[in-house]
PDB file of C-alpha atoms in Angstrom:
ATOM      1  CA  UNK A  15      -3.782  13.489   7.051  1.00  0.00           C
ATOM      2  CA  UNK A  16      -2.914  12.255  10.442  1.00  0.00           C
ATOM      3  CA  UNK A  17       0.865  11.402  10.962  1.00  0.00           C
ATOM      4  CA  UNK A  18       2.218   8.751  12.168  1.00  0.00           C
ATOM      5  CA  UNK A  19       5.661   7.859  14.164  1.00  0.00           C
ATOM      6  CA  UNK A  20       7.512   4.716  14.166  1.00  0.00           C
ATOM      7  CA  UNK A  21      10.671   3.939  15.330  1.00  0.00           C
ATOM      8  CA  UNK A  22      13.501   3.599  11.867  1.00  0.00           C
ATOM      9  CA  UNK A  23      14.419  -0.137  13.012  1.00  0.00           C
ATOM     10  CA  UNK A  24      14.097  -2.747  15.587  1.00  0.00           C
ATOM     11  CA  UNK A  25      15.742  -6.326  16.225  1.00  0.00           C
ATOM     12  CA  UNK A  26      13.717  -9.181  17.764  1.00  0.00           C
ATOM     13  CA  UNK A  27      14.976 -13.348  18.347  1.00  0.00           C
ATOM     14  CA  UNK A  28      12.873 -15.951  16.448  1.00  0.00           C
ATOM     15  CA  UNK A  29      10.093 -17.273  18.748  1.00  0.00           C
ATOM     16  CA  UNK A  30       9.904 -14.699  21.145  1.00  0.00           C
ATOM     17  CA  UNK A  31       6.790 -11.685  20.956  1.00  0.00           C
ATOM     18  CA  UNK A  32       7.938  -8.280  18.951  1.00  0.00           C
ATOM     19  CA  UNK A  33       6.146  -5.310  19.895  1.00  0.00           C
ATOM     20  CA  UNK A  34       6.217  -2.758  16.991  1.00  0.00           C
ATOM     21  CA  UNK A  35       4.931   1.065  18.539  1.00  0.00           C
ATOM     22  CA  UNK A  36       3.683   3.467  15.942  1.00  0.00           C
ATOM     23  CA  UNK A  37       2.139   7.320  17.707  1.00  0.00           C
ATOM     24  CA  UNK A  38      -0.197   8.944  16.179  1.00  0.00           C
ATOM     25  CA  UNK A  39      -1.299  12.027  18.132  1.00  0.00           C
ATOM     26  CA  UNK A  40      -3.290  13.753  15.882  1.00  0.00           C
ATOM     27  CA  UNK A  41      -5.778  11.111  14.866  1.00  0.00           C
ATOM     28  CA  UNK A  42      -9.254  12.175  13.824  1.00  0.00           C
ATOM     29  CA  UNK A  43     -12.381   9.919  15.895  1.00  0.00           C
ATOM     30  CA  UNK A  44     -13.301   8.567  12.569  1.00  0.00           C
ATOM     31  CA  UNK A  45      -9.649   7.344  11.276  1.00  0.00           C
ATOM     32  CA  UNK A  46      -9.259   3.948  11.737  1.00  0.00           C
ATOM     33  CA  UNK A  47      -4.983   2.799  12.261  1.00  0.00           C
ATOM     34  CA  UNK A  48      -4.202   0.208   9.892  1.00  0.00           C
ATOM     35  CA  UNK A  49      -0.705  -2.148   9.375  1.00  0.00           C
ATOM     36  CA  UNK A  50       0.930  -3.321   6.603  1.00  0.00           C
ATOM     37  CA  UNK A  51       4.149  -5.200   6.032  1.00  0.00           C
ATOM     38  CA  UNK A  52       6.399  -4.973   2.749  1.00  0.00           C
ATOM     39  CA  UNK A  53       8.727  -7.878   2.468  1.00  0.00           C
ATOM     40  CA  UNK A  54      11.014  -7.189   0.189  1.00  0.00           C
ATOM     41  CA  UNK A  55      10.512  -7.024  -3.683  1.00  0.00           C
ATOM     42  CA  UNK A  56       7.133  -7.919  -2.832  1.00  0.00           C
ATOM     43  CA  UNK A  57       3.338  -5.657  -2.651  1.00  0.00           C
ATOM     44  CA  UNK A  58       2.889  -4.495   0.550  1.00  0.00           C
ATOM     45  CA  UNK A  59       0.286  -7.205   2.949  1.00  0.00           C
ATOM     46  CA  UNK A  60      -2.010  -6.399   4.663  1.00  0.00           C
ATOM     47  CA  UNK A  61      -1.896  -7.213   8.392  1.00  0.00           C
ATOM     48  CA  UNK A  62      -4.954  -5.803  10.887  1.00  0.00           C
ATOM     49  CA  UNK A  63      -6.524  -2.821  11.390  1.00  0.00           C
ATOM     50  CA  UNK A  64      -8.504  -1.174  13.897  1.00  0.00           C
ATOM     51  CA  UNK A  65     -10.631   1.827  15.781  1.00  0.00           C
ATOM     52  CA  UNK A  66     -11.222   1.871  18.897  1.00  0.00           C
ATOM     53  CA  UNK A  67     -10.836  -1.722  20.403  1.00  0.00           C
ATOM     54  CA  UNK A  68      -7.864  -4.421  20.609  1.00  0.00           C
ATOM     55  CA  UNK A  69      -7.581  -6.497  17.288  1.00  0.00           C
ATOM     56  CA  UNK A  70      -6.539  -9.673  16.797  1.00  0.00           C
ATOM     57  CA  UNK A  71      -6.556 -12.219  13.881  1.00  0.00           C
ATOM     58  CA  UNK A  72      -4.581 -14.964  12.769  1.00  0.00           C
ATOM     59  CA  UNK A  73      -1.635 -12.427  12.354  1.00  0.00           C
ATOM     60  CA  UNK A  74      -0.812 -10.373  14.685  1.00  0.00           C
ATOM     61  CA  UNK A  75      -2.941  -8.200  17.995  1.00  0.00           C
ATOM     62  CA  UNK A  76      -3.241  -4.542  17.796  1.00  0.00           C
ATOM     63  CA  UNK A  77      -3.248  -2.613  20.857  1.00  0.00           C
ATOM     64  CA  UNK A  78      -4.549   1.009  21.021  1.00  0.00           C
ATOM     65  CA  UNK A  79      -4.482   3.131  23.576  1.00  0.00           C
ATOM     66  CA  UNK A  80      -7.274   4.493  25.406  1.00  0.00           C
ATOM     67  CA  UNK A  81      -7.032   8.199  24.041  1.00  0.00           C
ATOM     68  CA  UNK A  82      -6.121   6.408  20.140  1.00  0.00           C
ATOM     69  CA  UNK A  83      -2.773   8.337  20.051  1.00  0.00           C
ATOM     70  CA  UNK A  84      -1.134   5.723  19.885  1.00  0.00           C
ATOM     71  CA  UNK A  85      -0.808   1.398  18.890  1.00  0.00           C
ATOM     72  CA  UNK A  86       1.465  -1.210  19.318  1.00  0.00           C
ATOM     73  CA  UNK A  87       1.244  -4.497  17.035  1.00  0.00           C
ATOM     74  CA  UNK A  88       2.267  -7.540  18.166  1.00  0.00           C
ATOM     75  CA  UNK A  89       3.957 -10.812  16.317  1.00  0.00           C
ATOM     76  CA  UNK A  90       3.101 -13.070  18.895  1.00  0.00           C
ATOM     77  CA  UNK A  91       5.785 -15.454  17.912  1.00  0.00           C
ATOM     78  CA  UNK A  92       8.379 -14.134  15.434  1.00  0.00           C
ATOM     79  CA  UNK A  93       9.787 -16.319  12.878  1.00  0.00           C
ATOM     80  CA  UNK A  94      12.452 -15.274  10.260  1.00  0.00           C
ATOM     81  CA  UNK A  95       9.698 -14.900   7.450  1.00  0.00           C
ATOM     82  CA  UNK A  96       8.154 -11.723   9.615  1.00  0.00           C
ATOM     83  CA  UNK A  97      11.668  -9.728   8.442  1.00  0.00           C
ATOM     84  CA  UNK A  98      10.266  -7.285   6.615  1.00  0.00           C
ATOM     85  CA  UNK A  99       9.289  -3.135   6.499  1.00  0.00           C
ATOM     86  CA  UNK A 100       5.973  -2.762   8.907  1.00  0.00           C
ATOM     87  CA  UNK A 101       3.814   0.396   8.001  1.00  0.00           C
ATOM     88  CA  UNK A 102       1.269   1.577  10.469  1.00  0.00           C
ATOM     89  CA  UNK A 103      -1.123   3.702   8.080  1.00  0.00           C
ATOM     90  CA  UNK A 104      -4.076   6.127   9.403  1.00  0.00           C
ATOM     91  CA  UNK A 105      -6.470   6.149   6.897  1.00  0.00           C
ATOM     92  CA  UNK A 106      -7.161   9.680   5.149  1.00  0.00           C
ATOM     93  CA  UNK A 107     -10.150  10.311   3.714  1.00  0.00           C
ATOM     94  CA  UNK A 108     -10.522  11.177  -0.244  1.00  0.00           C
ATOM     95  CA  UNK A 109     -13.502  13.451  -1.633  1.00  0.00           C
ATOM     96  CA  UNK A 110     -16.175  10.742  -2.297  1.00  0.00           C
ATOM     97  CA  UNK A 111     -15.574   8.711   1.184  1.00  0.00           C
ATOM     98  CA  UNK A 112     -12.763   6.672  -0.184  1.00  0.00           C
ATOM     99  CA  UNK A 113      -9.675   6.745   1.447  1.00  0.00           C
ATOM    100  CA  UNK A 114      -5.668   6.577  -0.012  1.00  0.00           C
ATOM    101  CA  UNK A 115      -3.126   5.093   1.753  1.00  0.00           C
ATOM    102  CA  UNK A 116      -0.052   7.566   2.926  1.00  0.00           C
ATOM    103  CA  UNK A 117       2.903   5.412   3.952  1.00  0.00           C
ATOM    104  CA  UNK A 118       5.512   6.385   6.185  1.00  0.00           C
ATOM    105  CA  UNK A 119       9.155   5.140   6.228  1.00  0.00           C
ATOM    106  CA  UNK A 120       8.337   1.965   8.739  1.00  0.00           C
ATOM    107  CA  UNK A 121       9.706   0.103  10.767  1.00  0.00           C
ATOM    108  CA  UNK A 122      12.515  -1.959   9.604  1.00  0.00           C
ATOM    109  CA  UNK A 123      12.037  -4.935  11.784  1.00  0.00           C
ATOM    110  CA  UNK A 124      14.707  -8.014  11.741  1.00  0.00           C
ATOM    111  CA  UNK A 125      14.300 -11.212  13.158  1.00  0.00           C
ATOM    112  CA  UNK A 126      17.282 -13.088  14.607  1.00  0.00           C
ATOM    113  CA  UNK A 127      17.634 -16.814  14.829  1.00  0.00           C
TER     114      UNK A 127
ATOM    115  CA  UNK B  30      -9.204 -16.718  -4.554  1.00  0.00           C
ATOM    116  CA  UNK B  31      -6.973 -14.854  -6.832  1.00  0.00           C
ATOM    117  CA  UNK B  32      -5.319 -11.564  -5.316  1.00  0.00           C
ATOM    118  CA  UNK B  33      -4.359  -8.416  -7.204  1.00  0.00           C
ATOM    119  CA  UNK B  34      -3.014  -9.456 -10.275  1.00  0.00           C
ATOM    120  CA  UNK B  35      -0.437  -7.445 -11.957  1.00  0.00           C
ATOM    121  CA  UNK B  36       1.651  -7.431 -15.273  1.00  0.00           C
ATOM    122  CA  UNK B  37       4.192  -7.482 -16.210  1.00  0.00           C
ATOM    123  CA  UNK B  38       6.135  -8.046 -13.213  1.00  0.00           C
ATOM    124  CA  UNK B  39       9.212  -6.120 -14.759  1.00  0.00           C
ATOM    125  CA  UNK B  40       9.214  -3.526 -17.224  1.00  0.00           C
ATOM    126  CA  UNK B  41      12.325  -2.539 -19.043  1.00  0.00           C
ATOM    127  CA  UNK B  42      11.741   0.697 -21.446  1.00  0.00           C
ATOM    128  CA  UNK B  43      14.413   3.274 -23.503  1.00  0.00           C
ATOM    129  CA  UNK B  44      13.595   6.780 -22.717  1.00  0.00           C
ATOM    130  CA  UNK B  45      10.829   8.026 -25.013  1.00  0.00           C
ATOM    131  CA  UNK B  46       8.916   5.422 -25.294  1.00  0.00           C
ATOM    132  CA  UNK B  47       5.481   4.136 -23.427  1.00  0.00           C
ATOM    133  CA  UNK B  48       5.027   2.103 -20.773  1.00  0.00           C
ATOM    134  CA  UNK B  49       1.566   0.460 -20.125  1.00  0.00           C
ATOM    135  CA  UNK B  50       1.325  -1.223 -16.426  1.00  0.00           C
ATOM    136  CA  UNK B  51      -1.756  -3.374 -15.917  1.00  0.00           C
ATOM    137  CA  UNK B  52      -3.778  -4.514 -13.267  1.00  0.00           C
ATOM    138  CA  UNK B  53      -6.471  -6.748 -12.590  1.00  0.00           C
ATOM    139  CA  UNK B  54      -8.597  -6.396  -9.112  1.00  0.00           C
ATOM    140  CA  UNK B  55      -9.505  -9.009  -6.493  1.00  0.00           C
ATOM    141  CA  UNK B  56     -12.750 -10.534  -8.097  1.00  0.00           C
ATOM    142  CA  UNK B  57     -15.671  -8.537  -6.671  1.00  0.00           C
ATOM    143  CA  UNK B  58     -13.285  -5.830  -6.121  1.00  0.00           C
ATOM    144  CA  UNK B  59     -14.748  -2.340  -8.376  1.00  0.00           C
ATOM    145  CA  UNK B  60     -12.170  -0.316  -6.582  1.00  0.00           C
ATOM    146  CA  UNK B  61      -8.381   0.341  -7.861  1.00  0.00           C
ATOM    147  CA  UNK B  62      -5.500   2.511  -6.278  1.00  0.00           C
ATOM    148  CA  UNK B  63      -1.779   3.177  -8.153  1.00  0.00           C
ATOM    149  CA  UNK B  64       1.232   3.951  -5.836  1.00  0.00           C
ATOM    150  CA  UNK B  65       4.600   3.943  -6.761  1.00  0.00           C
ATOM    151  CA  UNK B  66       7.928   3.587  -4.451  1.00  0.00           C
ATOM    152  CA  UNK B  67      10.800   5.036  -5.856  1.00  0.00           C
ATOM    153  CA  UNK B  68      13.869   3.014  -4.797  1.00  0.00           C
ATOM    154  CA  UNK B  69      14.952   3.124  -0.874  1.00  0.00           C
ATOM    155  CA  UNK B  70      11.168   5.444  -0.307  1.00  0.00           C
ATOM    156  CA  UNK B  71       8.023   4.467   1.010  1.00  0.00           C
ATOM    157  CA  UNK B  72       4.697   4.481  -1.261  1.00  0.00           C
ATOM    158  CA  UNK B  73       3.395   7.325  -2.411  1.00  0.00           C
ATOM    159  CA  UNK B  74      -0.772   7.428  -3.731  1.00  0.00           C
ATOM    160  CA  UNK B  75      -1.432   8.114  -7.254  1.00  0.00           C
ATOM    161  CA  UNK B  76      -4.905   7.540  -8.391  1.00  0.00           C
ATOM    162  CA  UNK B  77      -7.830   5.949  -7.322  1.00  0.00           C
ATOM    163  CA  UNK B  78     -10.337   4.833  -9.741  1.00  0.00           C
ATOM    164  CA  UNK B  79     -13.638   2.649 -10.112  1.00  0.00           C
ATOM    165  CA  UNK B  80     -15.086   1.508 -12.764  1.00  0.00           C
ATOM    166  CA  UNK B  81     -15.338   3.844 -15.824  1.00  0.00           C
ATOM    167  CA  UNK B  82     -14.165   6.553 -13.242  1.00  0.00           C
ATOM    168  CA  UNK B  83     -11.230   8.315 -11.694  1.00  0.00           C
ATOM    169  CA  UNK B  84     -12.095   9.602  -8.566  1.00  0.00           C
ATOM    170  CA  UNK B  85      -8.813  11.193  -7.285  1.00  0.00           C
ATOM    171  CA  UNK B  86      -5.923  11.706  -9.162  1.00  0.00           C
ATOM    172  CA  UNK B  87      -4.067  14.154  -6.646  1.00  0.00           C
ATOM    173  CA  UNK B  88      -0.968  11.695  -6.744  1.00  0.00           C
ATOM    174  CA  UNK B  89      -0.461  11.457 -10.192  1.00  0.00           C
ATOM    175  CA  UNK B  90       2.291  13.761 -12.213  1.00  0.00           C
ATOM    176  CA  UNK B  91       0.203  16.219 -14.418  1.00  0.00           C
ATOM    177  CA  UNK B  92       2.000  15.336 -17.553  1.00  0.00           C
ATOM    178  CA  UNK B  93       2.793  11.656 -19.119  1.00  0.00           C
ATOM    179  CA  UNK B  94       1.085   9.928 -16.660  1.00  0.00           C
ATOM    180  CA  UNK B  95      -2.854   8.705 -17.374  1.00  0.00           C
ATOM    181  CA  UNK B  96      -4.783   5.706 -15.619  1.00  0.00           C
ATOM    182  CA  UNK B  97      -8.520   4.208 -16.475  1.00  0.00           C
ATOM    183  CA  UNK B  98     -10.247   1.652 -15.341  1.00  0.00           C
ATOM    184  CA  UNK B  99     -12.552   0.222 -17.712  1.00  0.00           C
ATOM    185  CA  UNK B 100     -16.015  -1.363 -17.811  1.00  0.00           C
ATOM    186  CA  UNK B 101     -14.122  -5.111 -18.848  1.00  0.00           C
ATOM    187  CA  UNK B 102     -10.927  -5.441 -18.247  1.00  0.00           C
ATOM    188  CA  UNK B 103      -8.160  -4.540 -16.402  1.00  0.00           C
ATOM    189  CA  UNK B 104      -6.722  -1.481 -14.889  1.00  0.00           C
ATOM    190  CA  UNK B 105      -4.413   0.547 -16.986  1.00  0.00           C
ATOM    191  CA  UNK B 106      -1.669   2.929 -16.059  1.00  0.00           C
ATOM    192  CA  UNK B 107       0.041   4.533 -18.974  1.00  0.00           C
ATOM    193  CA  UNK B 108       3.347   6.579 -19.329  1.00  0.00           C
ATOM    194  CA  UNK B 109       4.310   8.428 -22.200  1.00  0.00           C
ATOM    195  CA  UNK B 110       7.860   8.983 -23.074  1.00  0.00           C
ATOM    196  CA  UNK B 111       9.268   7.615 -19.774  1.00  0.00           C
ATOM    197  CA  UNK B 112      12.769   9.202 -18.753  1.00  0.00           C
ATOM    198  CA  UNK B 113      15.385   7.624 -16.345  1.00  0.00           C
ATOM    199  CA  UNK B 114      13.167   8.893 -13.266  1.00  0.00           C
ATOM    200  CA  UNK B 115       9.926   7.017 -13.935  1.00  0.00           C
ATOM    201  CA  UNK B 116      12.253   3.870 -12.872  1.00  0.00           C
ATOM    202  CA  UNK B 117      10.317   2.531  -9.691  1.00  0.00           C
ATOM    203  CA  UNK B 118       8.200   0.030  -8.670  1.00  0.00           C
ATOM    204  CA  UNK B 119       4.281   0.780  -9.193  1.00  0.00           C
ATOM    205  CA  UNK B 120       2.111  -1.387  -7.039  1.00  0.00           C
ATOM    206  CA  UNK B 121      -2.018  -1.744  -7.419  1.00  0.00           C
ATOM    207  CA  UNK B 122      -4.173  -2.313  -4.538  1.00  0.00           C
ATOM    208  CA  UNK B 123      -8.056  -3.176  -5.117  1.00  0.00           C
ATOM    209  CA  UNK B 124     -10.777  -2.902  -2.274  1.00  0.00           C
ATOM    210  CA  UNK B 125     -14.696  -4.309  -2.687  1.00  0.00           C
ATOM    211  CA  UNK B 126     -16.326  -0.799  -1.352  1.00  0.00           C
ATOM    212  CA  UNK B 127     -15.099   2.767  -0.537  1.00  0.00           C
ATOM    213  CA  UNK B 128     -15.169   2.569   3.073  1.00  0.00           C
ATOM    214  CA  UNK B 129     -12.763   3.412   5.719  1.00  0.00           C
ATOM    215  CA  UNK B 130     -13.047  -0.317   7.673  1.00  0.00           C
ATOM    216  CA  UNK B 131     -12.348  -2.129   3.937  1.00  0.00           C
ATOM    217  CA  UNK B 132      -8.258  -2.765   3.481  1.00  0.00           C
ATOM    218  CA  UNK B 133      -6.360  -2.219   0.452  1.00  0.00           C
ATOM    219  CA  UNK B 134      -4.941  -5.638  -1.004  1.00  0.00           C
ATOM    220  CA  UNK B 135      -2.237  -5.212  -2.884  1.00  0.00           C
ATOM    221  CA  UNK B 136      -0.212  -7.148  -6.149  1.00  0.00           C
ATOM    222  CA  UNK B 137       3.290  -7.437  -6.292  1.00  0.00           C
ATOM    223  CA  UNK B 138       3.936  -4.530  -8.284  1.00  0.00           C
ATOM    224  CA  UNK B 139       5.598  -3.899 -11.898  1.00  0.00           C
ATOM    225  CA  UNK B 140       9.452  -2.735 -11.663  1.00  0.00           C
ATOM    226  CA  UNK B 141       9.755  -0.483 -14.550  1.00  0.00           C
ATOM    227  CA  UNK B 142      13.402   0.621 -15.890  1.00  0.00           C
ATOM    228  CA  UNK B 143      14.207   3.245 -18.099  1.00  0.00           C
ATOM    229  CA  UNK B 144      17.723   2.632 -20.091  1.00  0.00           C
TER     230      UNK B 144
END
């Protein structure tokens, strides 16, 4: 499985853009990088995923770099409800062509009024 | 749309006895996935099934521990005379197809205690 990196914590004021990195140097050409948020007590959400191109939905953009080792997601404009864990996931591949999830630790992201 | 439906939302068991976790899938969804976070830990995969089927069960403790996935009904996970470590959350996830570009939605998990 490919691993990911992400920093333990970050801190980001209500309203502005927070910019969560996650490396992964080893991904395959065929992984795609996925996010996920756990807020707490609750099942983890998904967020976006991607391949090779930017992402964006009504969540959040995903960057990727040109050579895939690495993403950044954005919260365009963070409000106190985006506090929460934030998981960026490369998809391993189970016998069969289905794929499990591994989850890191995350990012423990805050944000301040 | 319903999400990933799962019951009972808390769990409280005495050692030695069974705990039965349940899960119903996204409708249209065939696929199910177990994980279970162990307090202050990230996720961890257990099984994977489909209907009638377990596909990958690489996650899941070899003893006291069994899922299915029936043709009606929901998702099972079943453990046999829990002890105080089985405490955790277990969360299910459900997907519409086994490929790489479909995400995982989750339910809110089952907290299960052992006393």
């Amino acid at each position: 499985d490919a691993k990911t990196t992400q920093p333990p914590s970050m801190d980001c004021a209500e309203g502005r853009a927070a910019n969560l990195p996650c490396n992964h140097s080893t991904i395959s050409g065929n992984e795609y990088v996925y996010w996920y948020r756990q807020i707490h007590s609750q099942g983890p959400q998904y967020i976006i995923h991607g391949l090779k191109n930017n992402e964006t939905n009504e969540m959040a953009s995903l960057i990727i770099t040109e050579d895939r080792k690495s993403s950044t997601l954005i919260l365009p404009h963070a409000t106190l409800r985006d506090t929460a864990v934030y998981y960026c996931i490369v998809r391993a591949t189970l016998g069969g062509g289905a794929q499990k999830l591994v989850f890191g630790q995350g990012t423990r992201l805050t944000i301040n009024p | 749309n319903a999400g990933v439906m799962q019951n009972p939302r808390h769990l409280v068991r005495r050692r030695g006895q069974e705990a039965r976790l349940r899960c119903s899938p996204m409708k249209g969804h065939s696929h199910v996935y177990w994980y279970r976070q162990l307090p202050e830990e990230g996720l961890k995969f257990m099984v994977y099934l489909q209907k009638e089927n377990i596909i990958d069960e690489s996650g899941m403790p070899k003893e006291r521990f069994s899922a299915e996935f029936p043709k009606e009904g929901p998702s099972i996970l079943r453990i046999q005379q829990v002890v105080r470590g089985d405490s955790a959350a277990y969360f299910c996830a459900s997907s519409p197809r086994q490929v790489e570009d479909q995400p995982q939605h989750f339910g809110d998990g089952t907290r299960l205690s052992i006393l």
